[in-house]
Amino acid sequence: MHIEARVSRRPLEQELISRGVRMTHQRRLLVEIIQSADGHLDAIQLWERARTSDPTLNKVTVYRTLNLLKKHGLVDELDLLHLEGGRHYYEARTTRDHIHLACLKCGRIQEFESSLFEKLKGQIERERRFRIAVVRVEAGGYCDQCQE
Amino acid sequence: MHIEARVSRRPLEQELISRGVRMTHQRRLLVEIIQSADGHLDAIQLWERARTSDPTLNKVTVYRTLNLLKKHGLVDELDLLHLEGGRHYYEARTTRDHIHLACLKCGRIQEFESSLFEKLKGQIERERRFRIAVVRVEAGGYCDQCQE
DNA sequence: GTACTTGCAAAGATTTTGCTTCCAA
DNA sequence: TTGGAAGCAAAATCTTTGCAAGTAC
């Protein structure tokens, strides 16, 4: 799959329109939920939230929309180390890249930004001449609350 | 799931025995394949290789053994950005932590080690008091061969 | 109007579970 | 000998596909 590199603060809907993507009311709704969600949603959670506004919206449309957004590089896909089943989690790609810390005991997900991480990416691009489009960093371990 | 932190160079089989795990010939075979594989195997590839030695070995045993090794922190599980389907890839956890670079065009997987990465992990452990048991870093992008 | 999108049902891909038989220690 | 492991079949989970009907532009 081809993923576009993208750095923009425009709302997802504007971003899609500017790329010539047809805006159906289903897509508008899904994109709105993803954008205003604070955490990381999986497909089913997204579907459930969408159905409170539009009970006829089909699960398949959720998957298709997520694939669309992924293809355009507008969402990042995470596994969060599959702490509970094999599903994927999605977050709007509007913030800086960050690291996800998943507590193996309590399940809490923290995010961590760091200039070291930015440097590391730079090092990879320089030393390997690898043009990074998307990075996923997930650490599993024990959070401050869950040690001992 | 609880994952044990582990740093040892002992062969996987010794490691399992010392932990009181019963060594069946199926486990011995699977562990041997994982250990001598150069790349990253998914469950089915592992099964196929195992079946050349023991055609009766069941796919379920592969999954159960992988879960066992995962639980003991002896293998790392990767998605490699799901370049082809939703399966997982496994590698023996015998080397230093490294970053996986997956080319979105040609599919090549490179590995990258860096002291910056070690520093980044240290920063996380210090600043968040998060005890890291397992880290997964996967970058998707375009390798030196595939640019332009 | 037309090409793209949705909903529905069904299939596909991957992994797990229940249960009986077997075997490592 | 005995508790844990393997094999087999079936199920569970997550995601994709085919196709007819609907809709954005």
Short mmCIF file of C-alpha atoms (C1' of nucleotides) in Angstrom, two decimals:
data_model
loop_
_atom_site.label_atom_id
_atom_site.label_comp_id
_atom_site.label_asym_id
_atom_site.label_seq_id
_atom_site.Cartn_x
_atom_site.Cartn_y
_atom_site.Cartn_z
CA MET A 1 0.00 0.00 0.00
CA HIS A 2 1.16 3.49 -0.78
CA ILE A 3 0.99 5.93 2.13
CA GLU A 4 1.37 9.65 1.54
CA ALA A 5 3.61 11.61 3.81
CA ARG A 6 1.60 14.47 5.20
CA VAL A 7 1.99 17.28 7.66
CA SER A 8 -1.00 19.55 7.92
CA ARG A 9 -3.16 20.97 10.64
CA ARG A 10 -6.24 21.25 8.46
CA PRO A 11 -9.29 19.36 9.64
CA LEU A 12 -9.54 15.96 8.11
CA GLU A 13 -12.64 16.88 6.15
CA GLN A 14 -10.95 19.82 4.42
CA GLU A 15 -7.96 17.65 3.77
CA LEU A 16 -10.11 15.04 2.07
CA ILE A 17 -12.04 17.56 0.00
CA SER A 18 -8.84 19.17 -1.22
CA ARG A 19 -7.75 15.75 -2.39
CA GLY A 20 -10.91 15.31 -4.41
CA VAL A 21 -12.45 12.72 -2.12
CA ARG A 22 -16.23 12.60 -2.23
CA MET A 23 -17.68 13.61 1.13
CA THR A 24 -20.62 11.46 2.07
CA HIS A 25 -22.44 12.08 5.32
CA GLN A 26 -21.06 8.80 6.63
CA ARG A 27 -17.51 9.91 6.03
CA ARG A 28 -18.19 13.30 7.54
CA LEU A 29 -19.52 11.68 10.68
CA LEU A 30 -16.69 9.18 11.05
CA VAL A 31 -14.01 11.75 10.43
CA GLU A 32 -15.59 14.06 12.97
CA ILE A 33 -15.56 11.35 15.63
CA ILE A 34 -11.96 10.38 14.95
CA GLN A 35 -10.91 13.97 15.13
CA SER A 36 -12.62 14.80 18.38
CA ALA A 37 -11.74 11.54 20.12
CA ASP A 38 -9.15 11.97 22.81
CA GLY A 39 -7.81 8.47 22.81
CA HIS A 40 -7.34 5.67 20.34
CA LEU A 41 -10.40 4.09 18.84
CA ASP A 42 -10.68 0.71 17.25
CA ALA A 43 -13.03 0.10 14.34
CA ILE A 44 -15.82 -1.22 16.51
CA GLN A 45 -15.66 1.61 19.03
CA LEU A 46 -15.75 4.05 16.16
CA TRP A 47 -18.74 2.24 14.71
CA GLU A 48 -20.56 2.30 18.03
CA ARG A 49 -20.08 6.01 18.44
CA ALA A 50 -21.15 6.65 14.87
CA ARG A 51 -24.31 4.63 15.30
CA THR A 52 -25.55 6.89 18.04
CA SER A 53 -25.87 9.57 15.34
CA ASP A 54 -26.67 7.34 12.38
CA PRO A 55 -27.95 3.90 13.37
CA THR A 56 -27.96 2.74 9.76
CA LEU A 57 -24.23 3.24 9.26
CA ASN A 58 -22.66 -0.09 8.47
CA LYS A 59 -19.55 -1.56 10.02
CA VAL A 60 -18.11 -2.16 6.57
CA THR A 61 -18.25 1.56 5.89
CA VAL A 62 -16.14 2.11 8.97
CA TYR A 63 -13.47 -0.26 7.69
CA ARG A 64 -13.58 1.27 4.23
CA THR A 65 -13.29 4.78 5.60
CA LEU A 66 -10.39 3.82 7.84
CA ASN A 67 -8.61 2.34 4.86
CA LEU A 68 -9.24 5.52 2.91
CA LEU A 69 -7.78 7.66 5.68
CA LYS A 70 -4.84 5.32 6.08
CA LYS A 71 -4.13 5.46 2.36
CA HIS A 72 -4.05 9.23 2.53
CA GLY A 73 -1.84 9.17 5.58
CA LEU A 74 -4.47 10.98 7.64
CA VAL A 75 -4.63 8.44 10.44
CA ASP A 76 -2.06 6.26 12.10
CA GLU A 77 -2.81 2.66 12.81
CA LEU A 78 -1.64 1.17 16.09
CA ASP A 79 -1.80 -2.23 17.72
CA LEU A 80 -0.94 -1.11 21.21
CA LEU A 81 0.78 -4.46 21.56
CA HIS A 82 -2.53 -6.25 21.19
CA LEU A 83 -3.22 -6.02 24.88
CA GLU A 84 -6.75 -7.13 24.18
CA GLY A 85 -7.22 -9.08 21.00
CA GLY A 86 -5.94 -8.48 17.53
CA ARG A 87 -7.70 -5.28 16.68
CA HIS A 88 -6.20 -2.04 15.44
CA TYR A 89 -6.48 1.39 16.90
CA TYR A 90 -6.58 4.64 15.00
CA GLU A 91 -5.66 8.19 15.76
CA ALA A 92 -5.81 11.33 13.65
CA ARG A 93 -2.40 12.26 12.40
CA THR A 94 -2.49 15.82 13.53
CA THR A 95 0.00 15.88 16.35
CA ARG A 96 3.73 15.31 16.45
CA ASP A 97 4.89 11.75 16.25
CA HIS A 98 4.84 10.17 19.64
CA ILE A 99 5.59 6.98 21.43
CA HIS A 100 2.88 4.85 22.95
CA LEU A 101 3.50 3.32 26.34
CA ALA A 102 1.15 0.48 27.14
CA CYS A 103 1.03 -0.81 30.70
CA LEU A 104 0.90 -4.60 30.65
CA LYS A 105 -0.77 -4.66 34.04
CA CYS A 106 -3.43 -1.95 34.07
CA GLY A 107 -3.75 -1.37 30.33
CA ARG A 108 -3.23 2.37 30.54
CA ILE A 109 -1.86 3.99 27.39
CA GLN A 110 0.44 6.96 27.76
CA GLU A 111 1.93 9.06 25.01
CA PHE A 112 5.47 10.33 25.03
CA GLU A 113 7.04 12.98 22.83
CA SER A 114 10.73 13.55 22.73
CA SER A 115 13.29 15.43 20.73
CA LEU A 116 15.47 12.34 21.02
CA PHE A 117 12.86 10.55 19.00
CA GLU A 118 13.00 13.25 16.34
CA LYS A 119 16.77 12.92 16.27
CA LEU A 120 16.51 9.18 15.94
CA LYS A 121 14.27 9.56 12.91
CA GLY A 122 16.73 11.99 11.41
CA GLN A 123 19.54 9.54 11.97
CA ILE A 124 17.64 6.80 10.17
CA GLU A 125 16.84 9.03 7.20
CA ARG A 126 20.44 10.13 6.89
CA GLU A 127 22.32 6.92 7.56
CA ARG A 128 20.06 4.61 5.61
CA ARG A 129 18.72 7.11 3.10
CA PHE A 130 15.30 5.83 4.15
CA ARG A 131 12.46 8.29 3.66
CA ILE A 132 10.13 7.72 6.63
CA ALA A 133 6.42 8.06 5.90
CA VAL A 134 5.02 6.65 9.09
CA VAL A 135 6.54 5.50 12.38
CA ARG A 136 5.00 3.40 15.03
CA VAL A 137 6.62 3.06 18.43
CA GLU A 138 4.96 0.97 21.07
CA ALA A 139 6.52 0.04 24.37
CA GLY A 140 4.99 -2.47 26.74
CA GLY A 141 5.94 -2.42 30.37
CA TYR A 142 4.86 -1.32 33.79
CA CYS A 143 3.71 2.18 34.51
CA ASP A 144 4.57 4.13 37.63
CA GLN A 145 1.33 3.03 39.29
CA CYS A 146 1.91 -0.65 38.63
CA GLN A 147 5.43 -1.31 39.85
CA GLU A 148 5.73 -3.68 42.78
CA MET B 1 -0.77 -10.65 29.31
CA HIS B 2 2.28 -10.66 31.50
CA ILE B 3 5.60 -10.47 29.67
CA GLU B 4 8.86 -11.15 31.46
CA ALA B 5 11.76 -8.84 30.92
CA ARG B 6 14.72 -10.90 29.84
CA VAL B 7 18.24 -10.43 28.66
CA SER B 8 20.12 -13.63 28.03
CA ARG B 9 22.17 -15.14 25.28
CA ARG B 10 21.30 -18.70 26.16
CA PRO B 11 19.67 -20.73 23.44
CA LEU B 12 15.92 -20.65 23.67
CA GLU B 13 15.73 -24.32 24.57
CA GLN B 14 18.00 -23.93 27.60
CA GLU B 15 16.09 -20.87 28.60
CA LEU B 16 12.82 -22.77 28.53
CA ILE B 17 14.19 -25.74 30.45
CA SER B 18 15.59 -23.50 33.15
CA ARG B 19 12.13 -22.06 33.53
CA GLY B 20 10.64 -25.47 34.07
CA VAL B 21 8.91 -25.65 30.72
CA ARG B 22 8.35 -29.15 29.42
CA MET B 23 10.35 -29.75 26.23
CA THR B 24 8.38 -31.70 23.70
CA HIS B 25 9.92 -32.57 20.39
CA GLN B 26 7.50 -30.17 18.73
CA ARG B 27 8.72 -27.29 20.86
CA ARG B 28 12.32 -28.25 20.30
CA LEU B 29 11.79 -28.19 16.57
CA LEU B 30 9.93 -24.89 16.48
CA VAL B 31 12.38 -23.15 18.77
CA GLU B 32 15.27 -24.40 16.67
CA ILE B 33 13.71 -22.98 13.51
CA ILE B 34 12.96 -19.62 15.08
CA GLN B 35 16.47 -19.40 16.39
CA SER B 36 18.23 -20.21 13.17
CA ALA B 37 15.93 -18.15 10.95
CA ASP B 38 17.61 -15.05 9.66
CA GLY B 39 14.50 -13.01 9.08
CA HIS B 40 11.09 -12.68 10.58
CA LEU B 41 8.74 -15.60 10.30
CA ASP B 42 4.99 -15.57 10.57
CA ALA B 43 3.12 -18.48 12.12
CA ILE B 44 2.37 -20.14 8.81
CA GLN B 45 5.91 -19.88 7.51
CA LEU B 46 7.12 -21.37 10.75
CA TRP B 47 4.59 -24.15 10.42
CA GLU B 48 5.65 -24.89 6.86
CA ARG B 49 9.29 -25.15 7.80
CA ALA B 50 8.47 -27.32 10.78
CA ARG B 51 6.38 -29.68 8.67
CA THR B 52 9.33 -30.56 6.49
CA SER B 53 10.80 -32.23 9.58
CA ASP B 54 7.60 -33.36 11.23
CA PRO B 55 4.63 -33.49 8.86
CA THR B 56 2.26 -34.27 11.71
CA LEU B 57 2.96 -31.07 13.61
CA ASN B 58 -0.25 -29.12 13.89
CA LYS B 59 -0.72 -25.45 13.17
CA VAL B 60 -2.35 -24.98 16.54
CA THR B 61 0.83 -26.16 18.21
CA VAL B 62 2.69 -23.41 16.39
CA TYR B 63 0.33 -20.78 17.76
CA ARG B 64 0.50 -22.23 21.24
CA THR B 65 4.27 -22.36 21.19
CA LEU B 66 4.51 -18.80 19.94
CA ASN B 67 2.25 -17.68 22.76
CA LEU B 68 4.41 -19.55 25.22
CA LEU B 69 7.56 -17.87 23.94
CA LYS B 70 5.86 -14.50 23.90
CA LYS B 71 4.72 -14.96 27.48
CA HIS B 72 8.27 -15.70 28.52
CA GLY B 73 9.58 -12.73 26.59
CA LEU B 74 11.71 -14.97 24.40
CA VAL B 75 10.35 -13.74 21.09
CA ASP B 76 9.21 -10.36 19.89
CA GLU B 77 6.05 -10.03 17.92
CA LEU B 78 5.98 -7.64 14.97
CA ASP B 79 3.41 -6.53 12.46
CA LEU B 80 5.83 -4.94 10.05
CA LEU B 81 3.07 -2.46 9.34
CA HIS B 82 0.89 -5.21 7.92
CA LEU B 83 2.41 -4.80 4.50
CA GLU B 84 0.74 -8.03 3.52
CA GLY B 85 -2.27 -8.99 5.57
CA GLY B 86 -2.89 -8.99 9.26
CA ARG B 87 -0.44 -11.60 10.36
CA HIS B 88 2.29 -11.33 12.94
CA TYR B 89 5.96 -11.93 12.59
CA TYR B 90 8.27 -13.31 15.23
CA GLU B 91 11.94 -13.04 15.96
CA ALA B 92 14.06 -14.52 18.71
CA ARG B 93 14.85 -11.96 21.34
CA THR B 94 18.53 -12.57 21.41
CA THR B 95 19.91 -9.43 19.86
CA ARG B 96 19.83 -5.82 20.98
CA ASP B 97 16.59 -3.98 20.48
CA HIS B 98 16.39 -2.65 16.99
CA ILE B 99 14.16 -0.67 14.72
CA HIS B 100 12.44 -2.24 11.74
CA LEU B 101 12.34 -0.27 8.53
CA ALA B 102 9.74 -1.55 6.10
CA CYS B 103 9.81 -0.29 2.55
CA LEU B 104 6.29 0.45 1.39
CA LYS B 105 7.28 -0.05 -2.21
CA CYS B 106 9.51 -3.14 -2.39
CA GLY B 107 8.64 -4.67 0.95
CA ARG B 108 12.23 -5.01 2.10
CA ILE B 109 12.74 -5.06 5.85
CA GLN B 110 15.88 -3.52 7.27
CA GLU B 111 16.98 -3.45 10.86
CA PHE B 112 18.56 -0.48 12.53
CA GLU B 113 20.38 -0.30 15.85
CA SER B 114 21.28 2.97 17.44
CA SER B 115 22.58 4.29 20.72
CA LEU B 116 20.07 7.12 20.31
CA PHE B 117 17.38 4.48 20.60
CA GLU B 118 18.93 3.18 23.82
CA LYS B 119 19.02 6.73 25.14
CA LEU B 120 15.41 7.25 24.20
CA LYS B 121 14.40 4.17 26.17
CA GLY B 122 16.38 5.44 29.13
CA GLN B 123 14.62 8.77 28.92
CA ILE B 124 11.23 7.09 28.97
CA GLU B 125 12.12 4.94 31.96
CA ARG B 126 13.41 7.93 33.89
CA GLU B 127 10.90 10.60 33.02
CA ARG B 128 7.80 8.45 33.20
CA ARG B 129 9.05 5.88 35.68
CA PHE B 130 7.87 3.34 33.13
CA ARG B 131 9.65 0.00 33.26
CA ILE B 132 9.96 -1.13 29.65
CA ALA B 133 9.59 -4.87 29.06
CA VAL B 134 9.28 -4.86 25.28
CA VAL B 135 9.61 -2.21 22.59
CA ARG B 136 8.45 -2.35 19.06
CA VAL B 137 9.55 0.24 16.54
CA GLU B 138 8.38 -0.01 12.98
CA ALA B 139 8.92 2.66 10.38
CA GLY B 140 7.28 2.57 6.98
CA GLY B 141 8.74 4.53 4.14
CA TYR B 142 10.89 4.31 1.07
CA CYS B 143 14.27 2.66 1.08
CA ASP B 144 17.30 3.96 -0.76
CA GLN B 145 16.53 1.73 -3.74
CA CYS B 146 12.94 2.91 -4.06
CA GLN B 147 13.15 6.69 -4.00
CA GLU B 148 12.04 8.55 -7.15
"C1'" DG C 1 -25.98 11.51 -15.61
"C1'" DT C 2 -22.24 9.00 -14.04
"C1'" DA C 3 -18.86 7.27 -11.32
"C1'" DC C 4 -18.17 6.51 -6.74
"C1'" DT C 5 -20.12 4.92 -2.27
"C1'" DT C 6 -23.09 2.40 0.77
"C1'" DG C 7 -25.44 -1.61 2.88
"C1'" DC C 8 -25.98 -6.30 3.13
"C1'" DA C 9 -24.54 -10.91 3.06
"C1'" DA C 10 -21.03 -13.77 2.58
"C1'" DA C 11 -16.34 -14.98 2.48
"C1'" DG C 12 -11.48 -14.63 3.96
"C1'" DA C 13 -7.65 -14.48 7.02
"C1'" DT C 14 -5.71 -15.22 11.33
"C1'" DT C 15 -5.86 -17.00 15.88
"C1'" DT C 16 -8.09 -19.39 19.84
"C1'" DT C 17 -10.77 -22.99 22.37
"C1'" DG C 18 -12.76 -27.59 23.86
"C1'" DC C 19 -11.89 -31.92 24.35
"C1'" DT C 20 -9.69 -36.43 23.94
"C1'" DT C 21 -5.47 -38.82 23.58
"C1'" DC C 22 -0.64 -38.85 24.33
"C1'" DC C 23 3.84 -38.18 26.45
"C1'" DA C 24 7.79 -35.84 29.33
"C1'" DA C 25 9.51 -35.78 33.70
"C1'" DT D 1 1.91 -41.90 37.14
"C1'" DT D 2 0.23 -37.79 36.20
"C1'" DG D 3 -0.17 -33.05 34.89
"C1'" DG D 4 0.82 -30.70 31.09
"C1'" DA D 5 0.94 -30.79 25.78
"C1'" DA D 6 -0.51 -32.15 21.09
"C1'" DG D 7 -3.90 -33.05 17.56
"C1'" DC D 8 -8.25 -32.37 15.58
"C1'" DA D 9 -12.39 -29.98 14.68
"C1'" DA D 10 -14.90 -26.21 15.45
"C1'" DA D 11 -15.43 -21.53 16.78
"C1'" DA D 12 -14.12 -16.79 17.53
"C1'" DT D 13 -12.31 -12.44 16.00
"C1'" DC D 14 -11.22 -9.04 12.86
"C1'" DT D 15 -11.39 -7.47 8.12
"C1'" DT D 16 -12.38 -7.65 3.13
"C1'" DT D 17 -15.16 -8.56 -1.11
"C1'" DG D 18 -19.14 -8.94 -4.53
"C1'" DC D 19 -22.96 -6.96 -5.95
"C1'" DA D 20 -27.32 -4.28 -6.20
"C1'" DA D 21 -29.14 0.12 -4.95
"C1'" DG D 22 -28.27 4.84 -3.68
"C1'" DT D 23 -26.01 9.49 -3.92
"C1'" DA D 24 -22.38 13.40 -4.41
"C1'" DC D 25 -20.83 16.35 -7.66
#
